[in-house]
PDB file of C-alpha atoms and ligand atoms in Angstrom:
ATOM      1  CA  UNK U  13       0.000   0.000   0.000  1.00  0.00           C
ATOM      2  CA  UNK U  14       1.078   3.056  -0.950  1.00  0.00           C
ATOM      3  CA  UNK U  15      -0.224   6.928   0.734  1.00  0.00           C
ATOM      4  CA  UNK U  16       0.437   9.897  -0.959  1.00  0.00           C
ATOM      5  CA  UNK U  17       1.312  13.008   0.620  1.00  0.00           C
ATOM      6  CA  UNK U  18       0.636  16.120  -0.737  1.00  0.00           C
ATOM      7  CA  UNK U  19       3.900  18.048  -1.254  1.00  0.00           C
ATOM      8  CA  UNK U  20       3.511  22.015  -2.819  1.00  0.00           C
ATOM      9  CA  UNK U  21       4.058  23.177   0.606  1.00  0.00           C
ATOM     10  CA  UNK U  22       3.994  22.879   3.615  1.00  0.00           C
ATOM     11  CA  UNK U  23       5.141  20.375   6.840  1.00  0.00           C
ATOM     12  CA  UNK U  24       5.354  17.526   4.630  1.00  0.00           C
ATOM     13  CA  UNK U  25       8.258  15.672   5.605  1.00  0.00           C
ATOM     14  CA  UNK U  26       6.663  14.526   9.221  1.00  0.00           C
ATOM     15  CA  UNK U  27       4.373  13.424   7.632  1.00  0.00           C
ATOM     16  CA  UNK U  28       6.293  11.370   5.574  1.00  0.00           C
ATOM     17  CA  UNK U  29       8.784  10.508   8.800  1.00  0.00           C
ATOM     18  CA  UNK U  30       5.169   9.443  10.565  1.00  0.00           C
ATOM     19  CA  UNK U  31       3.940   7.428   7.493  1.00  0.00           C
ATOM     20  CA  UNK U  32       7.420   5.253   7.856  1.00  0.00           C
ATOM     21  CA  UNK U  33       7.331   4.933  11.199  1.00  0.00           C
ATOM     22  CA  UNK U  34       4.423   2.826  10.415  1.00  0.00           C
ATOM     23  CA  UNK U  35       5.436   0.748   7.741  1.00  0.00           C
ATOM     24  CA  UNK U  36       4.070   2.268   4.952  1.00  0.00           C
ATOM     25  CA  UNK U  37       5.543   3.148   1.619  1.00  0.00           C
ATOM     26  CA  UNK U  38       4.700   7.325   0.649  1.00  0.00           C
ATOM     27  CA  UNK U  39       4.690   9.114  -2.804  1.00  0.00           C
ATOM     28  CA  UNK U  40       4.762  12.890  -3.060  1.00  0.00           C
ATOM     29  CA  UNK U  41       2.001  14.269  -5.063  1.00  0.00           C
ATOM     30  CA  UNK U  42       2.968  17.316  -6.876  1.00  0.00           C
ATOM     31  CA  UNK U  43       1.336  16.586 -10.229  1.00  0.00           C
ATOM     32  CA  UNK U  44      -2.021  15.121 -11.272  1.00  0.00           C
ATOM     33  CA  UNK U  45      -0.003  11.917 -12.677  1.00  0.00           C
ATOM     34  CA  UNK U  46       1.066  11.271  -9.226  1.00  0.00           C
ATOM     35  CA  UNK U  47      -2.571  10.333  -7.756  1.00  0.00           C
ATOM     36  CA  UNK U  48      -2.575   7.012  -9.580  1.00  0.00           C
ATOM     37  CA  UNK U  49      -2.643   4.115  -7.299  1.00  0.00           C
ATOM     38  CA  UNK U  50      -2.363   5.788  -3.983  1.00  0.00           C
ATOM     39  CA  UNK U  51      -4.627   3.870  -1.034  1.00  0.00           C
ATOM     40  CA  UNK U  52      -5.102   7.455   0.396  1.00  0.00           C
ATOM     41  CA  UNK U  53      -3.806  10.842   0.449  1.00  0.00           C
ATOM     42  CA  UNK U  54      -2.448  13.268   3.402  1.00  0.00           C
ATOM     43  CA  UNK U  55      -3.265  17.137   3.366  1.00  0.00           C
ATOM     44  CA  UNK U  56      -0.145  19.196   5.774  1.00  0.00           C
ATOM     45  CA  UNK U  57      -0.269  21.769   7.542  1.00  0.00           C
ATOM     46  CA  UNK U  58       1.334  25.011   5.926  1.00  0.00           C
ATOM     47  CA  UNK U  59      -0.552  27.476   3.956  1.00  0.00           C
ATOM     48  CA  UNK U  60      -3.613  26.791   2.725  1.00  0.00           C
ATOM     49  CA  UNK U  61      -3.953  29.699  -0.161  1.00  0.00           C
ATOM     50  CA  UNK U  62      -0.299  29.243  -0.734  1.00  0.00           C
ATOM     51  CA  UNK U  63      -0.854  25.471  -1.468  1.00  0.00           C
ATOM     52  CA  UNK U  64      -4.265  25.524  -3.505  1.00  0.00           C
ATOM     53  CA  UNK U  65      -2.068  28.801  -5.844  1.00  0.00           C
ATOM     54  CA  UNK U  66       0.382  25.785  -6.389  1.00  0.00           C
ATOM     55  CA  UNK U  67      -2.504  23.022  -6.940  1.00  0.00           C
ATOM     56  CA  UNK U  68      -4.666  24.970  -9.517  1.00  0.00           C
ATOM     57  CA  UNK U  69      -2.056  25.455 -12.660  1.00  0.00           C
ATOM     58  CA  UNK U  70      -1.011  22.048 -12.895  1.00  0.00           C
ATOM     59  CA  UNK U  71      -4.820  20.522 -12.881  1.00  0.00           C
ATOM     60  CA  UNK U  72      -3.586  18.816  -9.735  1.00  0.00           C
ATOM     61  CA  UNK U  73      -6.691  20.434  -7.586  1.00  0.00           C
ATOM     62  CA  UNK U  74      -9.501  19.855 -10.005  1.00  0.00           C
ATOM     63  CA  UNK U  75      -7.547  16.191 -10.565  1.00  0.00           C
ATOM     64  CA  UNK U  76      -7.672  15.611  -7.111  1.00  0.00           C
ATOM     65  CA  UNK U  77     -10.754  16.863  -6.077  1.00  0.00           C
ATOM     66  CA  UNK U  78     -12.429  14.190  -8.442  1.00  0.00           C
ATOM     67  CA  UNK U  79     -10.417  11.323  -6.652  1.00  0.00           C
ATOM     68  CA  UNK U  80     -11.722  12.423  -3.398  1.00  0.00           C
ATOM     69  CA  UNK U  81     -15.800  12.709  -4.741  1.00  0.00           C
ATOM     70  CA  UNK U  82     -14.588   8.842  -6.088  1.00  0.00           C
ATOM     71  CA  UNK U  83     -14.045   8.217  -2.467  1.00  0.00           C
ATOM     72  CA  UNK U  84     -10.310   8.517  -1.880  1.00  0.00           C
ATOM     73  CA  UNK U  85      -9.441   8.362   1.823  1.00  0.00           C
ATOM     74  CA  UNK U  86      -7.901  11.701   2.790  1.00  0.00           C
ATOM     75  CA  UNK U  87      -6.205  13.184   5.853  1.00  0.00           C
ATOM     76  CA  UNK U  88      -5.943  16.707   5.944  1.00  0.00           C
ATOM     77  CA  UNK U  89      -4.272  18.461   8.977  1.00  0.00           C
ATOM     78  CA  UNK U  90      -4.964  22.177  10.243  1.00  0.00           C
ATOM     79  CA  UNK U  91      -4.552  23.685   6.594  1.00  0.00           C
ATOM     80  CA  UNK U  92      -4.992  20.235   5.048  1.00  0.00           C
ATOM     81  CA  UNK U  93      -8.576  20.552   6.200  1.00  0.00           C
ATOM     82  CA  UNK U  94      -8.783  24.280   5.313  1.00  0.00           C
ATOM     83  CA  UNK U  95      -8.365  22.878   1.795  1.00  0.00           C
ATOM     84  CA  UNK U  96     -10.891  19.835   1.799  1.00  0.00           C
ATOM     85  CA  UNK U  97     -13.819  21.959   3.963  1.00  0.00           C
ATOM     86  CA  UNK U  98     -17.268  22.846   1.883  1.00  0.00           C
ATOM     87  CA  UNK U  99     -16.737  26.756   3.693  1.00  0.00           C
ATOM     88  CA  UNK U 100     -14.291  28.834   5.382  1.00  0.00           C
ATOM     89  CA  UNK U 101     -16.094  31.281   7.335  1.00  0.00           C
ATOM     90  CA  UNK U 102     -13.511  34.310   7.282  1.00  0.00           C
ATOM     91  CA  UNK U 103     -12.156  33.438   3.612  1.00  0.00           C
ATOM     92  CA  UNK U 104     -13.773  34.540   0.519  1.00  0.00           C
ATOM     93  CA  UNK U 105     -12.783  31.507  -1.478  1.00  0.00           C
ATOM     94  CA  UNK U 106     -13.294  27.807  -0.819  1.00  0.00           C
ATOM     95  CA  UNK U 107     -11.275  24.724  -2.313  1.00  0.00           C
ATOM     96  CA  UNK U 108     -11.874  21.356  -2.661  1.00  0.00           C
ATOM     97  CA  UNK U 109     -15.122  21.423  -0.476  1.00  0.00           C
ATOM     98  CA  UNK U 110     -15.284  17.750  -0.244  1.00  0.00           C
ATOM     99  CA  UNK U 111     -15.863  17.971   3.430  1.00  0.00           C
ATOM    100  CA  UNK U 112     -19.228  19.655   4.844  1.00  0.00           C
ATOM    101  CA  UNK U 113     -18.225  21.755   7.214  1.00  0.00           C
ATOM    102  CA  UNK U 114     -17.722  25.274   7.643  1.00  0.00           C
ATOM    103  CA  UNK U 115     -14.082  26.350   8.979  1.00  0.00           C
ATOM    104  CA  UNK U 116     -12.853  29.806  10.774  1.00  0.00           C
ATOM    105  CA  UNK U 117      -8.799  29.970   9.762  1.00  0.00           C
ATOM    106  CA  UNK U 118      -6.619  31.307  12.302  1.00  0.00           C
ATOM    107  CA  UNK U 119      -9.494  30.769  14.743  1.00  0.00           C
ATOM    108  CA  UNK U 120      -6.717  30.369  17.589  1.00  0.00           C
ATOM    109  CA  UNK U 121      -4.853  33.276  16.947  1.00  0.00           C
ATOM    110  CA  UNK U 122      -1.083  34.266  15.781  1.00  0.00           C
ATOM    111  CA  UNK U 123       1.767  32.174  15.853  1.00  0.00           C
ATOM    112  CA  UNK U 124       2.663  33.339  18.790  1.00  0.00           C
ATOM    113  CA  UNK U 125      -0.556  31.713  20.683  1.00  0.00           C
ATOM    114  CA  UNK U 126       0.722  28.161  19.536  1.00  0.00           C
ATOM    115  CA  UNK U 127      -0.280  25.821  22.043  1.00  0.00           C
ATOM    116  CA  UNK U 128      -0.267  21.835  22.719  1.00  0.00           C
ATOM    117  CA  UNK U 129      -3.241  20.341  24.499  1.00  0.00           C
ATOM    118  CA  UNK U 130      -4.598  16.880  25.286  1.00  0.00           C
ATOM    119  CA  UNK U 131      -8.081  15.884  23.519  1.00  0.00           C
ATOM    120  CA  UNK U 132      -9.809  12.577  23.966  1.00  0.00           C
ATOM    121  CA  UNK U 133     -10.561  11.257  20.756  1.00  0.00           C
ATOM    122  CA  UNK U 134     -13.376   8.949  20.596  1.00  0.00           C
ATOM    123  CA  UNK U 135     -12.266   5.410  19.797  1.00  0.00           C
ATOM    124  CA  UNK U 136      -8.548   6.930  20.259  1.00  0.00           C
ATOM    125  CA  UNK U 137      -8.460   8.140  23.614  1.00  0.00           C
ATOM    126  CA  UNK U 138      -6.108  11.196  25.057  1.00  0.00           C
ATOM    127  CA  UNK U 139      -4.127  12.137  22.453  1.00  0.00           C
ATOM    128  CA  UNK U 140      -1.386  15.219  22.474  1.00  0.00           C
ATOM    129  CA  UNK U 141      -2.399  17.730  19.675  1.00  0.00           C
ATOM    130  CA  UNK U 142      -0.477  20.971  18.990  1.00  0.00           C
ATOM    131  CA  UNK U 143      -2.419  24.127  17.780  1.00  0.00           C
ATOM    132  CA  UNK U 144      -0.395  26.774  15.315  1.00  0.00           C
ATOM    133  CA  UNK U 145      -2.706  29.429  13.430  1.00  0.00           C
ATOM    134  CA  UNK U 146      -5.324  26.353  13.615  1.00  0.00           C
ATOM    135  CA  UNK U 147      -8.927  26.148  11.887  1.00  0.00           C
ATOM    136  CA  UNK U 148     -12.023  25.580  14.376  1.00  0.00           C
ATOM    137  CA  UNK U 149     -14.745  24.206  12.897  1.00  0.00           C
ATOM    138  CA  UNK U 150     -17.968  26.437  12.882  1.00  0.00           C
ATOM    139  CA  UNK U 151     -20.851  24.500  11.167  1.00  0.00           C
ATOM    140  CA  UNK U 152     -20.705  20.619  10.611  1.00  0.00           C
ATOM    141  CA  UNK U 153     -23.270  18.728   8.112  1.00  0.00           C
ATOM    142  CA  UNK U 154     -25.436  15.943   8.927  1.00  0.00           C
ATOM    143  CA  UNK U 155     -23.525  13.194   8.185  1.00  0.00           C
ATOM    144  CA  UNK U 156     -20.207  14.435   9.692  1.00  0.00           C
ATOM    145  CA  UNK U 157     -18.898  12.798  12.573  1.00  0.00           C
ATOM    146  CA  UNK U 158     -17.220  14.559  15.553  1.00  0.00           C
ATOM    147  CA  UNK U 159     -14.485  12.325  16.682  1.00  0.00           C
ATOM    148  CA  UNK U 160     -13.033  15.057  19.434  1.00  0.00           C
ATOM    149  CA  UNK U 161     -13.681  18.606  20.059  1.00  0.00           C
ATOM    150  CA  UNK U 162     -11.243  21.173  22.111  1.00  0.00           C
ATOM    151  CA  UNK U 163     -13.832  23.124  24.252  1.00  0.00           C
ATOM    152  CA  UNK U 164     -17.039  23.928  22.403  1.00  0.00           C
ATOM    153  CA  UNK U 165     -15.265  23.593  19.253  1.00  0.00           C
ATOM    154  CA  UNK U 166     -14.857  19.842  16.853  1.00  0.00           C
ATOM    155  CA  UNK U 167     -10.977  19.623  16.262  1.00  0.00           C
ATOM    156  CA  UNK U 168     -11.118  15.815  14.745  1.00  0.00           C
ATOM    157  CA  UNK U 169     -14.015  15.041  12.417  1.00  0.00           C
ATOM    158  CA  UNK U 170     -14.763  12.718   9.778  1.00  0.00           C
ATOM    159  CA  UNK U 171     -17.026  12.193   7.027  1.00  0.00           C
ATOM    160  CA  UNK U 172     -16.700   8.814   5.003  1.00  0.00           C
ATOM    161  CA  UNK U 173     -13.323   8.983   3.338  1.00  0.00           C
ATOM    162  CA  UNK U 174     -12.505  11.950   4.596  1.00  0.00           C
ATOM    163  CA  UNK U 175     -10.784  12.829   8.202  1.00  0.00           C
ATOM    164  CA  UNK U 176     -10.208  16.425   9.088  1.00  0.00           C
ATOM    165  CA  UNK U 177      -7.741  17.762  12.142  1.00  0.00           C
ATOM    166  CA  UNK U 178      -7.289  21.130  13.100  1.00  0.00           C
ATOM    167  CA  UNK U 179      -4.152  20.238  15.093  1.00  0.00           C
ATOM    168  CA  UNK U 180      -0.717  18.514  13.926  1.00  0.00           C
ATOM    169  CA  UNK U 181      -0.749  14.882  14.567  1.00  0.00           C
ATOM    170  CA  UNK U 182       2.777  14.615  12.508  1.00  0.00           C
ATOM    171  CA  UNK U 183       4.471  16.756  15.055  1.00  0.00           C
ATOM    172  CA  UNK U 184       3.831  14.611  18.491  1.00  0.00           C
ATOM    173  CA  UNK U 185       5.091  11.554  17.502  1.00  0.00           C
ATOM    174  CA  UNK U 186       1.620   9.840  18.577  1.00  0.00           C
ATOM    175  CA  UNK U 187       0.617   7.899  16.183  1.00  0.00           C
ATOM    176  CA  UNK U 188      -2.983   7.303  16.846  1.00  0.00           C
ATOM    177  CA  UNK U 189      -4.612   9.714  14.233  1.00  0.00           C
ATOM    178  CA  UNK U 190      -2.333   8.334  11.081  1.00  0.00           C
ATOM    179  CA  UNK U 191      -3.535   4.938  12.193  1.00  0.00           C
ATOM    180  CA  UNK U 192      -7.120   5.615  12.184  1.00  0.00           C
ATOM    181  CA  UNK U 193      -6.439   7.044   8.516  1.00  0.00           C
ATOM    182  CA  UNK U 194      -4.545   3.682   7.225  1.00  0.00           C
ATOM    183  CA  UNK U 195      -7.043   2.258   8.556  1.00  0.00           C
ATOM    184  CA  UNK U 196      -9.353   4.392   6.017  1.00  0.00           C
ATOM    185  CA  UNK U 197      -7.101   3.520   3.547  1.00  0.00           C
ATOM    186  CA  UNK U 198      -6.966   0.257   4.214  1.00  0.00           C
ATOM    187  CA  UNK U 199     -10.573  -0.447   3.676  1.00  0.00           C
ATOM    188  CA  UNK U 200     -10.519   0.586   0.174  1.00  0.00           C
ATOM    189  CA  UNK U 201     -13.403   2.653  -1.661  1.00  0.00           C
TER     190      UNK U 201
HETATM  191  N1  LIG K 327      -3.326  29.373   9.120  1.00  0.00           N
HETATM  192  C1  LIG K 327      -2.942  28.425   8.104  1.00  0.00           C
HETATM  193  C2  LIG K 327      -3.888  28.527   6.910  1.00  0.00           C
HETATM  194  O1  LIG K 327      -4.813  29.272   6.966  1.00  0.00           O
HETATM  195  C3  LIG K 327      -2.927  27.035   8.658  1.00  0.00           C
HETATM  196  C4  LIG K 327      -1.852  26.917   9.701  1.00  0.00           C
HETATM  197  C5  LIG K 327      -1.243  25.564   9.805  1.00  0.00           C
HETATM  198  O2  LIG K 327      -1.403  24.702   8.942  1.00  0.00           O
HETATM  199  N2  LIG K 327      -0.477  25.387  10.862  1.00  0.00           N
HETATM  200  O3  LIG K 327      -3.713  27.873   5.933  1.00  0.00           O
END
C-alpha cells in the first residue's frame, strides 16, 4: 500500500517521517499523474492559499478533487482541512469542499498563541495535539462525525473517506490519528 502526501508546501516531511514509522511506503504528489494508485492521500499543515495557488495550474486540484468525490481516503491536517472543507467562514474563497463543514482559519490566533493540548478522541483516547494558526470548525453537516472537540469547538471530524484535524498529529510523535487514517485507507473505496 502506498499513501500519498501532498507536497507544494507545507510540513510535509513529518508526515512522511510518521507514514514510515508505520510501515508504509509514501509518494509525493505534486502533479495530477502522481494520484494514480495511492490507497489514500495526506493534506499538511502550511498554507492553505499558498498550497491551492500551487494546486490549480497544474490541474492537480480539479484532478484531485475528483479522486476524493470517487471516495479517496484523505487526511488533511490544520490547513490540510482548510483545503478539503465545503466553507471557510472568514475566507472569501473555498477549495476542494469535499468535506461539509464550515471552517474559521486562524481561529486560535497568531503564531505566537501556539499551544499543545490533550483531547480525547473517541475510539482513540487522550491524544497530544499541537495548535499553530489552527482552523475551528464552525458549522458541521449531517452526516459528519465529531471524533473530538477542544472546548465547544470539533478539532477531529470525519465524514466517510474523509478525516479532518485542526491540530498537527505529525508533530507529536503519537501515532494514533495516522492509524485511524490507514485504517481508512486500508478499507478501500
Ligand atoms: N493558518 C494556516 C492557513 O490558513 C494554517 C496553519 C497551519 O497549517 N499550521 O492555511
Amino acid at each position: 500500500m502506498t499513501v500519498g502526501v501532498l507536497a507544494v508546501q507545507g510540513d510535509v516531511r513529518e508526515h512522511v517521517r510518521t507514514l514510515e514509522r508505520l510501515g508504509v511506503a509514501t509518494r509525493l504528489v505534486r502533479r495530477p499523474e502522481h494520484l494514480a494508485g495511492i490507497a489514500g492521500i495526506i493534506l499538511p499543515g502550511g498554507e492553505s492559499t499558498a498550497m491551492w495557488r500551487l494546486m490549480v495550474p497544474t490541474g492537480l486540484a480539479e484532478a484531485l478533487q475528483q479522486e476524493l468525490w470517487a471516495g479517496l481516503p484523505a487526511l488533511g491536517t490544520c490547513a490540510g482541512m482548510i483545503l478539503l472543507a465545503r466553507e471557510i467562514t472568514n475566507w472569501p474563497e473555498r477549495y476542494l469542499g469535499v468535506l461539509d463543514v464550515a471552517v474559521e482559519r486562524n481561529a486560535t490566533g497568531r503564531q505566537v498563541d501556539s499551544f499543545e493540548a490533550t483531547l480525547s478522541a473517541d475510539g482513540l483516547g487522550e491524544i497530544p495535539a499541537v495548535f499553530i494558526r489552527a482552523p475551528l470548525v464552525r458549522r458541521t453537516g449531517p452526516r459528519v462525525e465529531v471524533l473530538a472537540r477542544w472546548g465547544e469547538a470539533p478539532v477531529l471530524v470525519r465524514e466517510g473517506n474523509v478525516l479532518g484535524a485542526s491540530f498537527h498529529p505529525e508533530l507529536t510523535g503519537d501515532l494514533r490519528v495516522h492509524t485511524l487514517f490507514l485504517e481508512m485507507c486500508k478499507e478501500g473505496r
